[in-house]
Structure formats: C-alpha cells, structure tokens
Amino acid sequence: MKWLEINLEIKSNDPEKIKMILSNFVYFLVKDFKVMSNKKGSWHYIWESIPWPNTLRIRFYSNNETIEKIKQKFEIEYENFNKRNPDLLGQYVYGNNGVEGEEYKGEVNYYGTKGWKLVMKMLEFGSEVGLELIRNKDLLESDEYSGSYPGSIDLYADRYVHLFLNQLNYFIKESEFLMKQLPFRYYVEKNGKVPQEAFLVETDIMIKNYLEKVSSKYDKKRMSLMYKDDSL
C-alpha cells in the first residue's frame, strides 16, 4: 500500500468556480478511485498555500496497481476538464508538500500508529461531507425549504465541530478551545504560516484573562439580579 499526493494549482478563489472543480472534477475522480480500489483504500483532500497560494491537495491510498491507475485517470481527466474550463486549473505536481518526486508516506510520526489510522478516517469522512455539501450548496442555501438539506452550509460545519468537541466532553473545554483556535487560525489565513510559539503562549494568557474578566462581570450582574429578587 502506498500514497499518491497530487498538488493542483487552482487559479480562482471564486466559490462557484471552486464548486465546479470539486463537483465536476474531484467528485468523479474519487468515484473512479472507489471502484478501482474496491473501497479498500483511503482518500482525502485539503487546501494548502504551497507550492501555490491556492493549492488543492488530493491524496489517494491503495495498492501500487490502483495508484498507477488513478494517476493515469487524473491526467486524462485533468486534460479533459482543462479543455472545457481553460482558466480554472493551473499546474500540478506529484509529491509530498509539492516537492516533485518526494513520496508522501502518511503521518504516523506525527499522530502515532493508531492515531494516524483514526486521522485517516477523519480526513476521509470530512472530505466526503465537504464534497456532499459543496455539490449541493445551492440546495442548502435556497429560500425554499428542503427536506433533504434544511439548513445552510454553516449549520453543518458548526454541528461537525461542536458535536465532536462535545464527544470529548471532560477532556477539552469547547468554549476555551474555540477561542484559542480563533487567533491561531486567523493568523494562518492571513499570513499563510503557523505563528511562533510566543504568539500562542501570549494568546493563551490573554484568552484566559478575558474569560475570567467576563465570567467575573457575569457573576456580579447575576448576584445583583438575585438581590433585587430578594427585595421584592
């Protein structure tokens, strides 16, 4: 079993064009992969800022024969899609983090043996959900009620995050986690890189102080209301 990592340059940030790429290119490529691998492999996609500012990174995991087949299929579909939509796709590179010829070998070193198996499932499930929601985005955001998708894409994203954090319950505080992630993710989106450790430590202290301050104000207000009720 081995990985194939495809780094694909996307020339547009327009949501409708991104939807077209995922719906009319990636979706059918994945569909073919599932048939080729007999659903025994794994796959996922993520967005990265290297080697191009807007890079769609697609990974497939299967036996050598299937990997060669999906590689050939990608090249054929890439050419066909480019003929129909010449201004959407740019270059592509096979290789870990966009380094041509460098094989992506998974992330066991980062997550651990069992941890990586779990993360592989999470990445694949997240990709499946992402494709489904993006392909049906118009239906989700239509004014007319839909029995299939009665809510915007934001609703499903919120539930996905909230419910997983809820499942972790006693091991992670949801509100604190989300507040800590906010400045970190904003920094990454704005600068295209991870902030230094000092930034994270300072942010952590600021958030804890802020939460304590808000909590203290809330307690004072609540006690004030209680005293008013007692005087009635």
mmCIF file of C-alpha atoms in Angstrom:
data_model
loop_
_atom_site.group_PDB
_atom_site.id
_atom_site.type_symbol
_atom_site.label_atom_id
_atom_site.label_comp_id
_atom_site.label_asym_id
_atom_site.label_seq_id
_atom_site.Cartn_x
_atom_site.Cartn_y
_atom_site.Cartn_z
ATOM 1 C CA MET A 1 0.000 0.000 0.000
ATOM 2 C CA LYS A 2 1.234 3.497 -0.821
ATOM 3 C CA TRP A 3 0.100 7.113 -1.128
ATOM 4 C CA LEU A 4 -0.250 9.310 -4.179
ATOM 5 C CA GLU A 5 -0.255 13.033 -3.385
ATOM 6 C CA ILE A 6 -1.413 15.402 -6.099
ATOM 7 C CA ASN A 7 -0.836 19.128 -5.635
ATOM 8 C CA LEU A 8 -3.072 21.049 -8.017
ATOM 9 C CA GLU A 9 -2.882 24.795 -8.629
ATOM 10 C CA ILE A 10 -6.296 26.483 -8.580
ATOM 11 C CA LYS A 11 -6.395 29.803 -10.431
ATOM 12 C CA SER A 12 -9.557 31.194 -8.886
ATOM 13 C CA ASN A 13 -10.895 31.859 -5.385
ATOM 14 C CA ASP A 14 -14.437 32.308 -6.644
ATOM 15 C CA PRO A 15 -16.729 29.976 -4.624
ATOM 16 C CA GLU A 16 -18.780 28.997 -7.670
ATOM 17 C CA LYS A 17 -15.684 28.038 -9.637
ATOM 18 C CA ILE A 18 -14.321 26.099 -6.666
ATOM 19 C CA LYS A 19 -17.654 24.314 -6.514
ATOM 20 C CA MET A 20 -17.364 23.459 -10.211
ATOM 21 C CA ILE A 21 -13.879 21.988 -9.730
ATOM 22 C CA LEU A 22 -14.927 19.852 -6.770
ATOM 23 C CA SER A 23 -18.265 18.803 -8.280
ATOM 24 C CA ASN A 24 -17.222 18.147 -11.872
ATOM 25 C CA PHE A 25 -13.629 17.049 -11.448
ATOM 26 C CA VAL A 26 -12.713 15.807 -7.953
ATOM 27 C CA TYR A 27 -16.048 14.076 -7.302
ATOM 28 C CA PHE A 28 -15.808 11.857 -10.377
ATOM 29 C CA LEU A 29 -12.112 11.182 -9.818
ATOM 30 C CA VAL A 30 -12.910 9.928 -6.309
ATOM 31 C CA LYS A 31 -15.835 7.904 -7.633
ATOM 32 C CA ASP A 32 -13.493 6.105 -10.051
ATOM 33 C CA PHE A 33 -10.945 5.559 -7.270
ATOM 34 C CA LYS A 34 -13.524 3.811 -5.107
ATOM 35 C CA VAL A 35 -14.307 1.421 -7.931
ATOM 36 C CA MET A 36 -10.629 0.792 -8.703
ATOM 37 C CA SER A 37 -9.727 0.146 -5.064
ATOM 38 C CA ASN A 38 -12.911 -1.786 -4.307
ATOM 39 C CA LYS A 39 -13.383 0.713 -1.447
ATOM 40 C CA LYS A 40 -10.404 -0.794 0.393
ATOM 41 C CA GLY A 41 -8.162 2.236 0.149
ATOM 42 C CA SER A 42 -8.472 5.749 1.535
ATOM 43 C CA TRP A 43 -8.517 9.273 0.155
ATOM 44 C CA HIS A 44 -8.927 12.902 1.217
ATOM 45 C CA TYR A 45 -8.396 16.439 0.030
ATOM 46 C CA ILE A 46 -7.243 19.585 1.831
ATOM 47 C CA TRP A 47 -6.382 23.169 0.862
ATOM 48 C CA GLU A 48 -2.823 24.426 1.244
ATOM 49 C CA SER A 49 -0.828 27.584 0.489
ATOM 50 C CA ILE A 50 2.162 25.725 -1.010
ATOM 51 C CA PRO A 51 3.517 25.181 -3.612
ATOM 52 C CA TRP A 52 0.979 27.750 -4.918
ATOM 53 C CA PRO A 53 -1.061 30.224 -2.850
ATOM 54 C CA ASN A 54 -4.243 28.312 -3.723
ATOM 55 C CA THR A 55 -3.339 24.626 -3.792
ATOM 56 C CA LEU A 56 -5.803 21.759 -3.776
ATOM 57 C CA ARG A 57 -4.010 18.728 -2.336
ATOM 58 C CA ILE A 58 -5.611 15.356 -3.132
ATOM 59 C CA ARG A 59 -4.277 12.116 -1.669
ATOM 60 C CA PHE A 60 -5.100 8.524 -2.549
ATOM 61 C CA TYR A 61 -4.001 5.459 -0.580
ATOM 62 C CA SER A 62 -4.108 1.976 -2.107
ATOM 63 C CA ASN A 63 -2.001 -0.767 -3.656
ATOM 64 C CA ASN A 64 0.580 0.037 -6.342
ATOM 65 C CA GLU A 65 -1.646 -1.042 -9.227
ATOM 66 C CA THR A 66 -4.581 1.130 -8.148
ATOM 67 C CA ILE A 67 -2.306 4.119 -7.501
ATOM 68 C CA GLU A 68 -0.931 3.894 -11.042
ATOM 69 C CA LYS A 69 -4.463 3.654 -12.439
ATOM 70 C CA ILE A 70 -5.755 6.674 -10.536
ATOM 71 C CA LYS A 71 -2.662 8.617 -11.556
ATOM 72 C CA GLN A 72 -3.396 7.901 -15.222
ATOM 73 C CA LYS A 73 -7.072 8.694 -14.672
ATOM 74 C CA PHE A 74 -6.190 12.028 -13.071
ATOM 75 C CA GLU A 75 -4.041 13.053 -16.037
ATOM 76 C CA ILE A 76 -6.799 12.177 -18.514
ATOM 77 C CA GLU A 77 -9.499 13.979 -16.536
ATOM 78 C CA TYR A 78 -7.202 16.963 -15.977
ATOM 79 C CA GLU A 79 -6.762 17.387 -19.728
ATOM 80 C CA ASN A 80 -10.490 16.946 -20.405
ATOM 81 C CA PHE A 81 -11.506 19.400 -17.686
ATOM 82 C CA ASN A 82 -8.928 21.944 -18.874
ATOM 83 C CA LYS A 83 -10.328 21.848 -22.402
ATOM 84 C CA ARG A 84 -13.800 22.716 -21.085
ATOM 85 C CA ASN A 85 -12.578 25.168 -18.437
ATOM 86 C CA PRO A 86 -9.193 26.583 -19.525
ATOM 87 C CA ASP A 87 -8.958 29.268 -16.834
ATOM 88 C CA LEU A 88 -9.516 27.243 -13.648
ATOM 89 C CA LEU A 89 -6.692 24.723 -13.241
ATOM 90 C CA GLY A 90 -3.006 25.529 -13.279
ATOM 91 C CA GLN A 91 -0.018 23.229 -12.872
ATOM 92 C CA TYR A 92 0.127 20.027 -10.860
ATOM 93 C CA VAL A 93 2.897 18.229 -9.015
ATOM 94 C CA TYR A 94 3.092 14.711 -7.606
ATOM 95 C CA GLY A 95 4.957 14.776 -4.322
ATOM 96 C CA ASN A 96 4.906 15.444 -0.605
ATOM 97 C CA ASN A 97 4.107 19.124 0.103
ATOM 98 C CA GLY A 98 4.537 19.877 -3.555
ATOM 99 C CA VAL A 99 8.113 18.583 -3.765
ATOM 100 C CA GLU A 100 8.172 16.673 -7.032
ATOM 101 C CA GLY A 101 9.182 13.040 -6.651
ATOM 102 C CA GLU A 102 9.151 13.083 -2.832
ATOM 103 C CA GLU A 103 6.735 10.381 -1.726
ATOM 104 C CA TYR A 104 4.111 11.193 0.887
ATOM 105 C CA LYS A 105 4.202 8.387 3.469
ATOM 106 C CA GLY A 106 1.432 9.379 5.820
ATOM 107 C CA GLU A 107 1.831 10.976 9.235
ATOM 108 C CA VAL A 108 2.496 8.141 11.647
ATOM 109 C CA ASN A 109 5.455 10.062 13.069
ATOM 110 C CA TYR A 110 3.137 12.919 13.991
ATOM 111 C CA TYR A 111 -0.008 11.112 15.196
ATOM 112 C CA GLY A 112 1.340 7.687 16.157
ATOM 113 C CA THR A 113 0.400 4.329 14.632
ATOM 114 C CA LYS A 114 -3.146 4.090 15.972
ATOM 115 C CA GLY A 115 -3.644 7.844 15.940
ATOM 116 C CA TRP A 116 -2.878 8.081 12.221
ATOM 117 C CA LYS A 117 -5.457 5.393 11.420
ATOM 118 C CA LEU A 118 -8.069 7.493 13.198
ATOM 119 C CA VAL A 119 -6.971 10.710 11.489
ATOM 120 C CA MET A 120 -7.070 8.994 8.080
ATOM 121 C CA LYS A 121 -10.719 8.139 8.728
ATOM 122 C CA MET A 122 -11.458 11.669 9.913
ATOM 123 C CA LEU A 123 -9.812 13.204 6.841
ATOM 124 C CA GLU A 124 -11.715 10.904 4.507
ATOM 125 C CA PHE A 125 -15.055 11.434 6.259
ATOM 126 C CA GLY A 126 -14.510 15.198 6.317
ATOM 127 C CA SER A 127 -13.742 15.131 2.590
ATOM 128 C CA GLU A 128 -16.873 13.097 1.890
ATOM 129 C CA VAL A 129 -19.022 15.530 3.877
ATOM 130 C CA GLY A 130 -17.312 18.524 2.271
ATOM 131 C CA LEU A 131 -17.928 17.259 -1.254
ATOM 132 C CA GLU A 132 -21.564 16.438 -0.495
ATOM 133 C CA LEU A 133 -22.290 19.861 0.982
ATOM 134 C CA ILE A 134 -20.425 21.841 -1.676
ATOM 135 C CA ARG A 135 -22.050 19.930 -4.532
ATOM 136 C CA ASN A 136 -25.484 20.685 -3.013
ATOM 137 C CA LYS A 137 -24.652 24.208 -1.837
ATOM 138 C CA ASP A 138 -27.439 25.823 -3.895
ATOM 139 C CA LEU A 139 -29.990 23.478 -2.375
ATOM 140 C CA LEU A 140 -28.743 24.174 1.154
ATOM 141 C CA GLU A 141 -28.875 27.931 0.708
ATOM 142 C CA SER A 142 -32.131 28.150 -1.232
ATOM 143 C CA ASP A 143 -35.003 30.166 0.215
ATOM 144 C CA GLU A 144 -37.366 27.270 -0.341
ATOM 145 C CA TYR A 145 -37.385 24.685 2.459
ATOM 146 C CA SER A 146 -35.705 21.436 1.529
ATOM 147 C CA GLY A 147 -36.427 18.174 3.288
ATOM 148 C CA SER A 148 -33.033 16.873 2.181
ATOM 149 C CA TYR A 149 -30.883 19.748 3.459
ATOM 150 C CA PRO A 150 -32.869 22.136 5.671
ATOM 151 C CA GLY A 151 -30.038 24.487 6.589
ATOM 152 C CA SER A 152 -27.066 26.449 5.297
ATOM 153 C CA ILE A 153 -23.582 25.009 4.876
ATOM 154 C CA ASP A 154 -22.584 26.861 8.057
ATOM 155 C CA LEU A 155 -25.044 24.780 10.069
ATOM 156 C CA TYR A 156 -23.388 21.506 9.117
ATOM 157 C CA ALA A 157 -19.904 22.897 9.700
ATOM 158 C CA ASP A 158 -20.958 24.097 13.151
ATOM 159 C CA ARG A 159 -22.513 20.740 14.041
ATOM 160 C CA TYR A 160 -19.456 18.857 12.798
ATOM 161 C CA VAL A 161 -17.134 20.813 15.091
ATOM 162 C CA HIS A 162 -19.486 21.210 18.064
ATOM 163 C CA LEU A 163 -20.569 17.579 18.269
ATOM 164 C CA PHE A 164 -17.029 16.210 18.111
ATOM 165 C CA LEU A 165 -15.895 18.569 20.865
ATOM 166 C CA ASN A 166 -18.988 17.555 22.803
ATOM 167 C CA GLN A 167 -18.000 13.899 22.461
ATOM 168 C CA LEU A 168 -14.623 14.725 24.004
ATOM 169 C CA ASN A 169 -16.529 16.454 26.844
ATOM 170 C CA TYR A 170 -14.382 16.231 30.001
ATOM 171 C CA PHE A 171 -11.081 16.245 28.137
ATOM 172 C CA ILE A 172 -11.482 19.572 26.357
ATOM 173 C CA LYS A 173 -13.496 22.701 27.123
ATOM 174 C CA GLU A 174 -15.315 23.691 23.947
ATOM 175 C CA SER A 175 -15.554 27.456 24.540
ATOM 176 C CA GLU A 176 -11.904 27.783 25.545
ATOM 177 C CA PHE A 177 -10.761 25.605 22.661
ATOM 178 C CA LEU A 178 -12.678 27.650 20.073
ATOM 179 C CA MET A 179 -11.369 30.948 21.438
ATOM 180 C CA LYS A 180 -7.792 29.665 21.384
ATOM 181 C CA GLN A 181 -8.223 28.493 17.803
ATOM 182 C CA LEU A 182 -9.668 31.796 16.588
ATOM 183 C CA PRO A 183 -6.477 33.949 16.684
ATOM 184 C CA PHE A 184 -4.349 30.984 15.580
ATOM 185 C CA ARG A 185 -6.484 30.247 12.507
ATOM 186 C CA TYR A 186 -6.826 33.941 11.678
ATOM 187 C CA TYR A 187 -3.039 34.303 11.754
ATOM 188 C CA VAL A 188 -2.579 31.274 9.466
ATOM 189 C CA GLU A 189 -5.210 32.501 6.978
ATOM 190 C CA LYS A 190 -3.724 35.992 6.916
ATOM 191 C CA ASN A 191 -0.024 35.085 6.785
ATOM 192 C CA GLY A 192 -0.037 31.611 5.266
ATOM 193 C CA LYS A 193 2.136 30.178 8.028
ATOM 194 C CA VAL A 194 1.962 28.991 11.625
ATOM 195 C CA PRO A 195 2.748 31.650 14.275
ATOM 196 C CA GLN A 196 5.709 31.321 16.603
ATOM 197 C CA GLU A 197 5.281 29.673 19.996
ATOM 198 C CA ALA A 198 5.490 33.047 21.783
ATOM 199 C CA PHE A 199 2.379 34.207 19.919
ATOM 200 C CA LEU A 200 0.448 31.147 21.065
ATOM 201 C CA VAL A 201 1.549 31.498 24.701
ATOM 202 C CA GLU A 202 0.653 35.191 24.772
ATOM 203 C CA THR A 203 -2.719 34.457 23.141
ATOM 204 C CA ASP A 204 -3.452 31.715 25.669
ATOM 205 C CA ILE A 205 -2.806 34.096 28.584
ATOM 206 C CA MET A 206 -4.940 36.844 27.017
ATOM 207 C CA ILE A 207 -7.849 34.465 26.438
ATOM 208 C CA LYS A 208 -7.784 33.110 29.985
ATOM 209 C CA ASN A 209 -7.697 36.651 31.375
ATOM 210 C CA TYR A 210 -10.566 37.670 29.099
ATOM 211 C CA LEU A 211 -12.715 34.687 30.075
ATOM 212 C CA GLU A 212 -12.047 35.331 33.753
ATOM 213 C CA LYS A 213 -12.962 39.001 33.327
ATOM 214 C CA VAL A 214 -16.206 38.219 31.507
ATOM 215 C CA SER A 215 -17.098 35.485 33.971
ATOM 216 C CA SER A 216 -16.492 37.863 36.895
ATOM 217 C CA LYS A 217 -18.722 40.533 35.359
ATOM 218 C CA TYR A 218 -21.432 37.966 34.740
ATOM 219 C CA ASP A 219 -21.270 36.772 38.358
ATOM 220 C CA LYS A 220 -21.597 40.339 39.649
ATOM 221 C CA LYS A 221 -24.563 41.002 37.389
ATOM 222 C CA ARG A 222 -26.226 37.728 38.390
ATOM 223 C CA MET A 223 -25.755 38.454 42.097
ATOM 224 C CA SER A 224 -27.189 41.944 41.607
ATOM 225 C CA LEU A 225 -30.316 40.491 39.997
ATOM 226 C CA MET A 226 -30.650 37.960 42.816
ATOM 227 C CA TYR A 227 -30.561 40.721 45.431
ATOM 228 C CA LYS A 228 -33.267 42.593 43.529
ATOM 229 C CA ASP A 229 -35.459 39.489 43.514
ATOM 230 C CA ASP A 230 -34.986 39.008 47.260
ATOM 231 C CA SER A 231 -36.121 42.539 47.977
ATOM 232 C CA LEU A 232 -39.472 42.033 46.262
#
